[in-house]
Amino acid sequence: MRADAARNRTRLLKAAEAAFTEHGLDVGVAEIARRAGVGQGTLFRHFPTKDDLIAAIMDQRIQEVLEVAREAAQNPDPWAGLERFFTWSLEAQTRDRALKDALAHRIIREGAYEEVRREILELLATIIRRGQQAGVVRPDLTAQDVPFLLSAVGASADPFPGAPTGIWRRYLTMVLDGLRAGGASDAGEPPPAEAVIDLSRRVARTGS
Amino acid sequence: MRADAARNRTRLLKAAEAAFTEHGLDVGVAEIARRAGVGQGTLFRHFPTKDDLIAAIMDQRIQEVLEVAREAAQNPDPWAGLERFFTWSLEAQTRDRALKDALAHRIIREGAYEEVRREILELLATIIRRGQQAGVVRPDLTAQDVPFLLSAVGASADPFPGAPTGIWRRYLTMVLDGLRAGGASDAGEPPPAEAVIDLSRRVARTGS
DNA sequence: ACCTGAACACCGTTCAAGT
DNA sequence: ACCTGAACACCGTTCAAGT
């Protein structure tokens, strides 16, 4: 790759990361190109679609998730580990608007981090299995349920006029109570292992 | 109102309802005006923004919700009533893409049906109170939690390639287990009563 | 090879001109 | 009064012309 191309690519990633993290995935490509000091065409030369640019940013983010999953798996108390993973992931969603938008619209996609995702799911499976052996986690919970539940609780994370911003903590508590071994009902079949990926959905823009 | 104006309004509502229900809120105003056989300007004369048109459609929908809430309140078993209300609401979301989009993007707004919404919340409050007195519903659950939880579970209702379409039933089961009186943890403060309304958010369009 | 910005297609919304 | 469709502003994406 030519030197100026490599530099432009780095600049684009930096500008996109800053803009997306602060304002969410709605910021336009023109704004990002401007911030990076390159033409719009250059952006699309490096990233064929806006979604590709977003995915490149998310490749970096998922590394953090992996590290937290590792920490959670090392917690001697499996329930505490599970709770910590949920809480951290949702805190990250409130901190990083890009992550929240990405989860809500399921644009987390296969690609460079396919392996990382698999590793995270394996760590979660380990935590859940240990929790079930200890009798504290409902027996039918699986690792691939976790992203669904995170996305669900995340849907209530939006602050709105007059409401406490941390209201998602309330619903996380309720959902976690539903994941305990106590009075679990029959929840039926879990989603298939490969079900977390969805490429059919694109970024949603918010009307003016 | 002039005769042709009234007729155009009816046509617009009918065209919008059909289009939104089937394809979701992403269908363009041009398409709806075309289906109704009127100019785009006429659409905006009757409904100043696209959101206003959507709200008019939702005014009709919320009447159905009220009826189901009434039925649920008459159920001698409060838990069964609560479960029925959740299940029906989520089934409606999968049947009606417009309702699902509206809930997901919180464009349910105040207006003509402000009273209806209040009545639904009162009915839910009654069901929940009776369930708490019977010792089957967690003591800290409030009526205004219900729309949040519905929106949360609804976020997992999306079918995606290779996954069972009814997967939301699995997460509804888990969430409902978390609403039982059994091993409820402290969930903190509920949202304020008026917190269900959010006008700051607009319809999201899906990128091409 | 890579960069650039004008041009394009597609949205919601406005408005001058008609009846 | 109300209707109409061309025009506008704003998105993501493409591409002919430059270096």
mmCIF file of N, CA, C and O in Angstrom, chain B residues 83-173:
data_model
loop_
_atom_site.group_PDB
_atom_site.id
_atom_site.type_symbol
_atom_site.label_atom_id
_atom_site.label_comp_id
_atom_site.label_asym_id
_atom_site.label_seq_id
_atom_site.Cartn_x
_atom_site.Cartn_y
_atom_site.Cartn_z
ATOM 1 N N GLU B 83 -49.318 -12.435 31.883
ATOM 2 C CA GLU B 83 -48.634 -13.219 30.855
ATOM 3 C C GLU B 83 -49.349 -13.078 29.511
ATOM 4 O O GLU B 83 -48.716 -12.915 28.467
ATOM 5 N N ARG B 84 -50.669 -13.110 29.556
ATOM 6 C CA ARG B 84 -51.466 -12.988 28.332
ATOM 7 C C ARG B 84 -51.237 -11.630 27.675
ATOM 8 O O ARG B 84 -51.092 -11.527 26.464
ATOM 9 N N PHE B 85 -51.188 -10.571 28.479
ATOM 10 C CA PHE B 85 -50.971 -9.234 27.921
ATOM 11 C C PHE B 85 -49.610 -9.137 27.236
ATOM 12 O O PHE B 85 -49.496 -8.624 26.123
ATOM 13 N N PHE B 86 -48.589 -9.635 27.898
ATOM 14 C CA PHE B 86 -47.246 -9.633 27.290
ATOM 15 C C PHE B 86 -47.248 -10.428 25.985
ATOM 16 O O PHE B 86 -46.752 -9.959 24.960
ATOM 17 N N THR B 87 -47.769 -11.625 26.038
ATOM 18 C CA THR B 87 -47.723 -12.491 24.855
ATOM 19 C C THR B 87 -48.487 -11.871 23.701
ATOM 20 O O THR B 87 -47.996 -11.821 22.566
ATOM 21 N N TRP B 88 -49.696 -11.355 23.978
ATOM 22 C CA TRP B 88 -50.488 -10.768 22.900
ATOM 23 C C TRP B 88 -49.746 -9.575 22.292
ATOM 24 O O TRP B 88 -49.662 -9.440 21.069
ATOM 25 N N SER B 89 -49.190 -8.716 23.139
ATOM 26 C CA SER B 89 -48.508 -7.525 22.635
ATOM 27 C C SER B 89 -47.346 -7.898 21.732
ATOM 28 O O SER B 89 -47.114 -7.268 20.695
ATOM 29 N N LEU B 90 -46.623 -8.931 22.113
ATOM 30 C CA LEU B 90 -45.470 -9.329 21.306
ATOM 31 C C LEU B 90 -45.906 -10.029 20.033
ATOM 32 O O LEU B 90 -45.282 -9.872 18.981
ATOM 33 N N GLU B 91 -46.982 -10.806 20.106
ATOM 34 C CA GLU B 91 -47.513 -11.417 18.883
ATOM 35 C C GLU B 91 -47.959 -10.319 17.920
ATOM 36 O O GLU B 91 -47.762 -10.421 16.707
ATOM 37 N N ALA B 92 -48.573 -9.273 18.456
ATOM 38 C CA ALA B 92 -48.997 -8.156 17.610
ATOM 39 C C ALA B 92 -47.798 -7.510 16.934
ATOM 40 O O ALA B 92 -47.861 -7.099 15.779
ATOM 41 N N GLN B 93 -46.687 -7.433 17.657
ATOM 42 C CA GLN B 93 -45.476 -6.846 17.079
ATOM 43 C C GLN B 93 -44.952 -7.662 15.907
ATOM 44 O O GLN B 93 -44.428 -7.119 14.946
ATOM 45 N N THR B 94 -45.070 -8.979 15.994
ATOM 46 C CA THR B 94 -44.562 -9.802 14.891
ATOM 47 C C THR B 94 -45.547 -9.788 13.720
ATOM 48 O O THR B 94 -45.153 -9.947 12.572
ATOM 49 N N ARG B 95 -46.821 -9.596 14.021
ATOM 50 C CA ARG B 95 -47.829 -9.559 12.978
ATOM 51 C C ARG B 95 -47.784 -8.224 12.234
ATOM 52 O O ARG B 95 -47.997 -8.146 11.029
ATOM 53 N N ASP B 96 -47.518 -7.169 12.975
ATOM 54 C CA ASP B 96 -47.631 -5.806 12.452
ATOM 55 C C ASP B 96 -46.283 -5.110 12.537
ATOM 56 O O ASP B 96 -45.876 -4.630 13.588
ATOM 57 N N ARG B 97 -45.609 -5.035 11.402
ATOM 58 C CA ARG B 97 -44.263 -4.457 11.399
ATOM 59 C C ARG B 97 -44.275 -2.992 11.822
ATOM 60 O O ARG B 97 -43.301 -2.490 12.378
ATOM 61 N N ALA B 98 -45.378 -2.307 11.560
ATOM 62 C CA ALA B 98 -45.464 -0.894 11.936
ATOM 63 C C ALA B 98 -45.407 -0.740 13.455
ATOM 64 O O ALA B 98 -44.683 0.100 13.986
ATOM 65 N N LEU B 99 -46.157 -1.582 14.149
ATOM 66 C CA LEU B 99 -46.195 -1.521 15.606
ATOM 67 C C LEU B 99 -44.821 -1.803 16.195
ATOM 68 O O LEU B 99 -44.359 -1.123 17.116
ATOM 69 N N LYS B 100 -44.165 -2.800 15.631
ATOM 70 C CA LYS B 100 -42.826 -3.157 16.103
ATOM 71 C C LYS B 100 -41.841 -1.997 15.927
ATOM 72 O O LYS B 100 -41.118 -1.644 16.847
ATOM 73 N N ASP B 101 -41.833 -1.411 14.731
ATOM 74 C CA ASP B 101 -40.961 -0.265 14.475
ATOM 75 C C ASP B 101 -41.284 0.887 15.420
ATOM 76 O O ASP B 101 -40.390 1.533 15.960
ATOM 77 N N ALA B 102 -42.576 1.120 15.614
ATOM 78 C CA ALA B 102 -42.989 2.244 16.453
ATOM 79 C C ALA B 102 -42.498 2.043 17.884
ATOM 80 O O ALA B 102 -41.981 2.971 18.514
ATOM 81 N N LEU B 103 -42.647 0.832 18.407
ATOM 82 C CA LEU B 103 -42.195 0.559 19.769
ATOM 83 C C LEU B 103 -40.677 0.645 19.858
ATOM 84 O O LEU B 103 -40.131 1.215 20.803
ATOM 85 N N ALA B 104 -39.999 0.084 18.869
ATOM 86 C CA ALA B 104 -38.539 0.057 18.896
ATOM 87 C C ALA B 104 -37.964 1.468 18.885
ATOM 88 O O ALA B 104 -36.962 1.748 19.515
ATOM 89 N N HIS B 105 -38.627 2.376 18.167
ATOM 90 C CA HIS B 105 -38.087 3.724 18.053
ATOM 91 C C HIS B 105 -38.828 4.718 18.933
ATOM 92 O O HIS B 105 -38.668 5.911 18.785
ATOM 93 N N ARG B 106 -39.692 4.184 19.805
ATOM 94 C CA ARG B 106 -40.370 5.029 20.792
ATOM 95 C C ARG B 106 -41.084 6.209 20.170
ATOM 96 O O ARG B 106 -40.987 7.334 20.656
ATOM 97 N N ILE B 107 -41.763 6.008 19.030
ATOM 98 C CA ILE B 107 -42.478 7.139 18.473
ATOM 99 C C ILE B 107 -43.936 7.152 18.910
ATOM 100 O O ILE B 107 -44.709 7.951 18.446
ATOM 101 N N ILE B 108 -44.285 6.196 19.789
ATOM 102 C CA ILE B 108 -45.577 6.314 20.430
ATOM 103 C C ILE B 108 -45.587 7.657 21.149
ATOM 104 O O ILE B 108 -44.731 7.940 21.961
ATOM 105 N N ARG B 109 -46.536 8.512 20.829
ATOM 106 C CA ARG B 109 -46.461 9.861 21.354
ATOM 107 C C ARG B 109 -47.792 10.313 21.934
ATOM 108 O O ARG B 109 -48.819 9.720 21.677
ATOM 109 N N GLU B 110 -47.725 11.368 22.677
ATOM 110 C CA GLU B 110 -48.940 11.885 23.270
ATOM 111 C C GLU B 110 -49.857 12.379 22.159
ATOM 112 O O GLU B 110 -49.468 12.424 21.006
ATOM 113 N N GLY B 111 -51.087 12.725 22.503
ATOM 114 C CA GLY B 111 -52.009 13.206 21.485
ATOM 115 C C GLY B 111 -53.394 12.676 21.766
ATOM 116 O O GLY B 111 -53.794 12.574 22.931
ATOM 117 N N ALA B 112 -54.098 12.348 20.714
ATOM 118 C CA ALA B 112 -55.488 11.929 20.848
ATOM 119 C C ALA B 112 -55.651 10.781 21.844
ATOM 120 O O ALA B 112 -56.607 10.727 22.596
ATOM 121 N N TYR B 113 -54.693 9.873 21.859
ATOM 122 C CA TYR B 113 -54.889 8.684 22.677
ATOM 123 C C TYR B 113 -54.230 8.767 24.047
ATOM 124 O O TYR B 113 -54.029 7.756 24.695
ATOM 125 N N GLU B 114 -53.879 9.973 24.446
ATOM 126 C CA GLU B 114 -53.245 10.149 25.750
ATOM 127 C C GLU B 114 -54.069 9.488 26.859
ATOM 128 O O GLU B 114 -53.542 8.819 27.737
ATOM 129 N N GLU B 115 -55.394 9.644 26.762
ATOM 130 C CA GLU B 115 -56.287 9.040 27.757
ATOM 131 C C GLU B 115 -56.270 7.524 27.695
ATOM 132 O O GLU B 115 -56.291 6.848 28.716
ATOM 133 N N VAL B 116 -56.273 7.017 26.475
ATOM 134 C CA VAL B 116 -56.255 5.561 26.296
ATOM 135 C C VAL B 116 -55.013 4.968 26.941
ATOM 136 O O VAL B 116 -55.072 3.955 27.641
ATOM 137 N N ARG B 117 -53.896 5.622 26.714
ATOM 138 C CA ARG B 117 -52.648 5.141 27.283
ATOM 139 C C ARG B 117 -52.721 5.105 28.810
ATOM 140 O O ARG B 117 -52.305 4.142 29.453
ATOM 141 N N ARG B 118 -53.305 6.175 29.375
ATOM 142 C CA ARG B 118 -53.439 6.238 30.826
ATOM 143 C C ARG B 118 -54.317 5.088 31.333
ATOM 144 O O ARG B 118 -54.021 4.444 32.328
ATOM 145 N N GLU B 119 -55.382 4.838 30.585
ATOM 146 C CA GLU B 119 -56.298 3.762 30.995
ATOM 147 C C GLU B 119 -55.605 2.393 30.948
ATOM 148 O O GLU B 119 -55.787 1.570 31.840
ATOM 149 N N ILE B 120 -54.808 2.183 29.918
ATOM 150 C CA ILE B 120 -54.066 0.920 29.813
ATOM 151 C C ILE B 120 -53.124 0.765 31.004
ATOM 152 O O ILE B 120 -53.068 -0.291 31.643
ATOM 153 N N LEU B 121 -52.417 1.850 31.339
ATOM 154 C CA LEU B 121 -51.487 1.783 32.467
ATOM 155 C C LEU B 121 -52.227 1.508 33.771
ATOM 156 O O LEU B 121 -51.734 0.781 34.631
ATOM 157 N N GLU B 122 -53.426 2.080 33.912
ATOM 158 C CA GLU B 122 -54.212 1.823 35.132
ATOM 159 C C GLU B 122 -54.637 0.363 35.226
ATOM 160 O O GLU B 122 -54.600 -0.242 36.295
ATOM 161 N N LEU B 123 -55.057 -0.184 34.079
ATOM 162 C CA LEU B 123 -55.439 -1.602 34.065
ATOM 163 C C LEU B 123 -54.246 -2.485 34.423
ATOM 164 O O LEU B 123 -54.360 -3.424 35.222
ATOM 165 N N LEU B 124 -53.098 -2.161 33.858
ATOM 166 C CA LEU B 124 -51.886 -2.925 34.168
ATOM 167 C C LEU B 124 -51.538 -2.805 35.650
ATOM 168 O O LEU B 124 -51.160 -3.786 36.295
ATOM 169 N N ALA B 125 -51.702 -1.592 36.173
ATOM 170 C CA ALA B 125 -51.416 -1.373 37.598
ATOM 171 C C ALA B 125 -52.315 -2.257 38.464
ATOM 172 O O ALA B 125 -51.871 -2.827 39.470
ATOM 173 N N THR B 126 -53.579 -2.373 38.068
ATOM 174 C CA THR B 126 -54.516 -3.215 38.807
ATOM 175 C C THR B 126 -54.077 -4.676 38.784
ATOM 176 O O THR B 126 -54.038 -5.350 39.830
ATOM 177 N N ILE B 127 -53.751 -5.161 37.590
ATOM 178 C CA ILE B 127 -53.308 -6.558 37.448
ATOM 179 C C ILE B 127 -52.085 -6.809 38.313
ATOM 180 O O ILE B 127 -52.005 -7.794 39.054
ATOM 181 N N ILE B 128 -51.123 -5.904 38.227
ATOM 182 C CA ILE B 128 -49.863 -6.076 38.956
ATOM 183 C C ILE B 128 -50.117 -6.049 40.472
ATOM 184 O O ILE B 128 -49.587 -6.867 41.223
ATOM 185 N N ARG B 129 -50.955 -5.099 40.914
ATOM 186 C CA ARG B 129 -51.243 -5.004 42.348
ATOM 187 C C ARG B 129 -51.877 -6.302 42.863
ATOM 188 O O ARG B 129 -51.487 -6.830 43.898
ATOM 189 N N ARG B 130 -52.842 -6.824 42.095
ATOM 190 C CA ARG B 130 -53.490 -8.072 42.503
ATOM 191 C C ARG B 130 -52.493 -9.229 42.517
ATOM 192 O O ARG B 130 -52.524 -10.090 43.396
ATOM 193 N N GLY B 131 -51.595 -9.243 41.546
ATOM 194 C CA GLY B 131 -50.570 -10.284 41.507
ATOM 195 C C GLY B 131 -49.619 -10.187 42.695
ATOM 196 O O GLY B 131 -49.165 -11.198 43.233
ATOM 197 N N GLN B 132 -49.334 -8.942 43.089
ATOM 198 C CA GLN B 132 -48.444 -8.754 44.239
ATOM 199 C C GLN B 132 -49.128 -9.172 45.535
ATOM 200 O O GLN B 132 -48.516 -9.771 46.417
ATOM 201 N N GLN B 133 -50.441 -8.859 45.635
ATOM 202 C CA GLN B 133 -51.201 -9.281 46.819
ATOM 203 C C GLN B 133 -51.280 -10.799 46.905
ATOM 204 O O GLN B 133 -51.263 -11.381 47.986
ATOM 205 N N ALA B 134 -51.353 -11.440 45.727
ATOM 206 C CA ALA B 134 -51.394 -12.907 45.685
ATOM 207 C C ALA B 134 -50.003 -13.514 45.866
ATOM 208 O O ALA B 134 -49.857 -14.731 45.950
ATOM 209 N N GLY B 135 -48.994 -12.656 45.906
ATOM 210 C CA GLY B 135 -47.637 -13.130 46.143
ATOM 211 C C GLY B 135 -46.973 -13.789 44.954
ATOM 212 O O GLY B 135 -46.028 -14.560 45.101
ATOM 213 N N VAL B 136 -47.455 -13.492 43.732
ATOM 214 C CA VAL B 136 -46.847 -14.118 42.548
ATOM 215 C C VAL B 136 -46.050 -13.137 41.684
ATOM 216 O O VAL B 136 -45.284 -13.557 40.821
ATOM 217 N N VAL B 137 -46.237 -11.844 41.913
ATOM 218 C CA VAL B 137 -45.509 -10.839 41.133
ATOM 219 C C VAL B 137 -44.520 -10.126 42.039
ATOM 220 O O VAL B 137 -44.844 -9.782 43.183
ATOM 221 N N ARG B 138 -43.315 -9.877 41.518
ATOM 222 C CA ARG B 138 -42.283 -9.228 42.337
ATOM 223 C C ARG B 138 -42.798 -7.875 42.847
ATOM 224 O O ARG B 138 -43.427 -7.110 42.109
ATOM 225 N N PRO B 139 -42.512 -7.559 44.097
ATOM 226 C CA PRO B 139 -43.161 -6.416 44.754
ATOM 227 C C PRO B 139 -42.802 -5.063 44.157
ATOM 228 O O PRO B 139 -43.555 -4.100 44.331
ATOM 229 N N ASP B 140 -41.684 -4.962 43.446
ATOM 230 C CA ASP B 140 -41.249 -3.635 42.972
ATOM 231 C C ASP B 140 -41.637 -3.363 41.522
ATOM 232 O O ASP B 140 -41.280 -2.328 40.965
ATOM 233 N N LEU B 141 -42.379 -4.271 40.895
ATOM 234 C CA LEU B 141 -42.788 -4.044 39.506
ATOM 235 C C LEU B 141 -43.895 -2.996 39.442
ATOM 236 O O LEU B 141 -44.815 -2.991 40.254
ATOM 237 N N THR B 142 -43.788 -2.081 38.469
ATOM 238 C CA THR B 142 -44.835 -1.072 38.281
ATOM 239 C C THR B 142 -45.382 -1.149 36.859
ATOM 240 O O THR B 142 -44.759 -1.758 35.985
ATOM 241 N N ALA B 143 -46.528 -0.512 36.649
ATOM 242 C CA ALA B 143 -47.165 -0.549 35.327
ATOM 243 C C ALA B 143 -46.284 0.093 34.270
ATOM 244 O O ALA B 143 -46.210 -0.378 33.128
ATOM 245 N N GLN B 144 -45.603 1.179 34.627
ATOM 246 C CA GLN B 144 -44.813 1.869 33.607
ATOM 247 C C GLN B 144 -43.552 1.105 33.218
ATOM 248 O O GLN B 144 -42.872 1.477 32.260
ATOM 249 N N ASP B 145 -43.249 0.025 33.965
ATOM 250 C CA ASP B 145 -42.146 -0.841 33.540
ATOM 251 C C ASP B 145 -42.531 -1.658 32.311
ATOM 252 O O ASP B 145 -41.665 -2.054 31.524
ATOM 253 N N VAL B 146 -43.820 -1.928 32.165
ATOM 254 C CA VAL B 146 -44.276 -2.880 31.139
ATOM 255 C C VAL B 146 -43.886 -2.463 29.719
ATOM 256 O O VAL B 146 -43.325 -3.278 28.975
ATOM 257 N N PRO B 147 -44.155 -1.202 29.306
ATOM 258 C CA PRO B 147 -43.749 -0.832 27.946
ATOM 259 C C PRO B 147 -42.248 -0.991 27.709
ATOM 260 O O PRO B 147 -41.829 -1.412 26.633
ATOM 261 N N PHE B 148 -41.438 -0.677 28.708
ATOM 262 C CA PHE B 148 -39.996 -0.857 28.574
ATOM 263 C C PHE B 148 -39.637 -2.318 28.342
ATOM 264 O O PHE B 148 -38.835 -2.654 27.475
ATOM 265 N N LEU B 149 -40.250 -3.179 29.140
ATOM 266 C CA LEU B 149 -39.941 -4.607 29.031
ATOM 267 C C LEU B 149 -40.450 -5.162 27.708
ATOM 268 O O LEU B 149 -39.806 -5.996 27.076
ATOM 269 N N LEU B 150 -41.617 -4.666 27.270
ATOM 270 C CA LEU B 150 -42.151 -5.101 25.972
ATOM 271 C C LEU B 150 -41.223 -4.690 24.845
ATOM 272 O O LEU B 150 -40.946 -5.476 23.937
ATOM 273 N N SER B 151 -40.748 -3.467 24.917
ATOM 274 C CA SER B 151 -39.827 -2.981 23.898
ATOM 275 C C SER B 151 -38.526 -3.775 23.934
ATOM 276 O O SER B 151 -37.935 -4.090 22.894
ATOM 277 N N ALA B 152 -38.089 -4.129 25.140
ATOM 278 C CA ALA B 152 -36.848 -4.888 25.281
ATOM 279 C C ALA B 152 -36.974 -6.269 24.656
ATOM 280 O O ALA B 152 -36.163 -6.660 23.822
ATOM 281 N N VAL B 153 -38.012 -7.007 25.033
ATOM 282 C CA VAL B 153 -38.182 -8.351 24.467
ATOM 283 C C VAL B 153 -38.440 -8.253 22.966
ATOM 284 O O VAL B 153 -37.955 -9.070 22.184
ATOM 285 N N GLY B 154 -39.182 -7.221 22.565
ATOM 286 C CA GLY B 154 -39.463 -7.024 21.146
ATOM 287 C C GLY B 154 -38.183 -6.858 20.332
ATOM 288 O O GLY B 154 -38.135 -7.218 19.157
ATOM 289 N N ALA B 155 -37.141 -6.336 20.967
ATOM 290 C CA ALA B 155 -35.869 -6.152 20.265
ATOM 291 C C ALA B 155 -35.256 -7.484 19.864
ATOM 292 O O ALA B 155 -34.407 -7.538 18.983
ATOM 293 N N SER B 156 -35.700 -8.566 20.485
ATOM 294 C CA SER B 156 -35.180 -9.891 20.124
ATOM 295 C C SER B 156 -36.151 -10.629 19.221
ATOM 296 O O SER B 156 -35.975 -11.793 18.915
ATOM 297 N N ALA B 157 -37.197 -9.926 18.761
ATOM 298 C CA ALA B 157 -38.254 -10.576 17.976
ATOM 299 C C ALA B 157 -37.907 -10.683 16.505
ATOM 300 O O ALA B 157 -38.607 -11.335 15.747
ATOM 301 N N ASP B 158 -36.808 -10.055 16.097
ATOM 302 C CA ASP B 158 -36.464 -10.028 14.684
ATOM 303 C C ASP B 158 -36.045 -11.392 14.164
ATOM 304 O O ASP B 158 -35.103 -11.978 14.669
ATOM 305 N N PRO B 159 -36.702 -11.849 13.130
ATOM 306 C CA PRO B 159 -36.213 -13.090 12.542
ATOM 307 C C PRO B 159 -34.942 -12.817 11.749
ATOM 308 O O PRO B 159 -34.788 -11.747 11.181
ATOM 309 N N PHE B 160 -34.016 -13.747 11.773
ATOM 310 C CA PHE B 160 -32.792 -13.571 10.991
ATOM 311 C C PHE B 160 -32.457 -14.918 10.376
ATOM 312 O O PHE B 160 -32.931 -15.953 10.837
ATOM 313 N N PRO B 161 -31.639 -14.934 9.328
ATOM 314 C CA PRO B 161 -31.406 -16.151 8.549
ATOM 315 C C PRO B 161 -31.019 -17.337 9.420
ATOM 316 O O PRO B 161 -30.070 -17.268 10.188
ATOM 317 N N GLY B 162 -31.775 -18.412 9.337
ATOM 318 C CA GLY B 162 -31.412 -19.636 10.028
ATOM 319 C C GLY B 162 -31.902 -19.737 11.458
ATOM 320 O O GLY B 162 -31.678 -20.740 12.116
ATOM 321 N N ALA B 163 -32.559 -18.715 11.954
ATOM 322 C CA ALA B 163 -33.034 -18.762 13.338
ATOM 323 C C ALA B 163 -34.548 -18.950 13.371
ATOM 324 O O ALA B 163 -35.246 -18.463 12.484
ATOM 325 N N PRO B 164 -35.032 -19.648 14.382
ATOM 326 C CA PRO B 164 -36.479 -19.805 14.521
ATOM 327 C C PRO B 164 -37.135 -18.444 14.714
ATOM 328 O O PRO B 164 -36.649 -17.623 15.490
ATOM 329 N N THR B 165 -38.220 -18.173 14.016
ATOM 330 C CA THR B 165 -38.827 -16.845 14.051
ATOM 331 C C THR B 165 -39.455 -16.517 15.404
ATOM 332 O O THR B 165 -39.602 -15.362 15.740
ATOM 333 N N GLY B 166 -39.846 -17.525 16.167
ATOM 334 C CA GLY B 166 -40.526 -17.258 17.434
ATOM 335 C C GLY B 166 -39.578 -17.181 18.615
ATOM 336 O O GLY B 166 -39.988 -17.333 19.757
ATOM 337 N N ILE B 167 -38.299 -16.891 18.357
ATOM 338 C CA ILE B 167 -37.292 -16.928 19.420
ATOM 339 C C ILE B 167 -37.643 -15.969 20.559
ATOM 340 O O ILE B 167 -37.232 -16.163 21.708
ATOM 341 N N TRP B 168 -38.401 -14.918 20.269
ATOM 342 C CA TRP B 168 -38.766 -13.973 21.327
ATOM 343 C C TRP B 168 -39.537 -14.657 22.451
ATOM 344 O O TRP B 168 -39.493 -14.203 23.597
ATOM 345 N N ARG B 169 -40.236 -15.766 22.143
ATOM 346 C CA ARG B 169 -40.976 -16.465 23.199
ATOM 347 C C ARG B 169 -40.020 -16.990 24.270
ATOM 348 O O ARG B 169 -40.339 -17.032 25.458
ATOM 349 N N ARG B 170 -38.830 -17.379 23.808
ATOM 350 C CA ARG B 170 -37.819 -17.860 24.754
ATOM 351 C C ARG B 170 -37.427 -16.750 25.742
ATOM 352 O O ARG B 170 -37.363 -16.964 26.944
ATOM 353 N N TYR B 171 -37.201 -15.546 25.201
ATOM 354 C CA TYR B 171 -36.741 -14.467 26.078
ATOM 355 C C TYR B 171 -37.883 -13.869 26.880
ATOM 356 O O TYR B 171 -37.684 -13.379 27.991
ATOM 357 N N LEU B 172 -39.093 -13.974 26.349
ATOM 358 C CA LEU B 172 -40.251 -13.566 27.153
ATOM 359 C C LEU B 172 -40.370 -14.466 28.381
ATOM 360 O O LEU B 172 -40.605 -13.988 29.500
ATOM 361 N N THR B 173 -40.181 -15.761 28.169
ATOM 362 C CA THR B 173 -40.229 -16.703 29.301
ATOM 363 C C THR B 173 -39.208 -16.322 30.367
ATOM 364 O O THR B 173 -39.523 -16.264 31.563
#
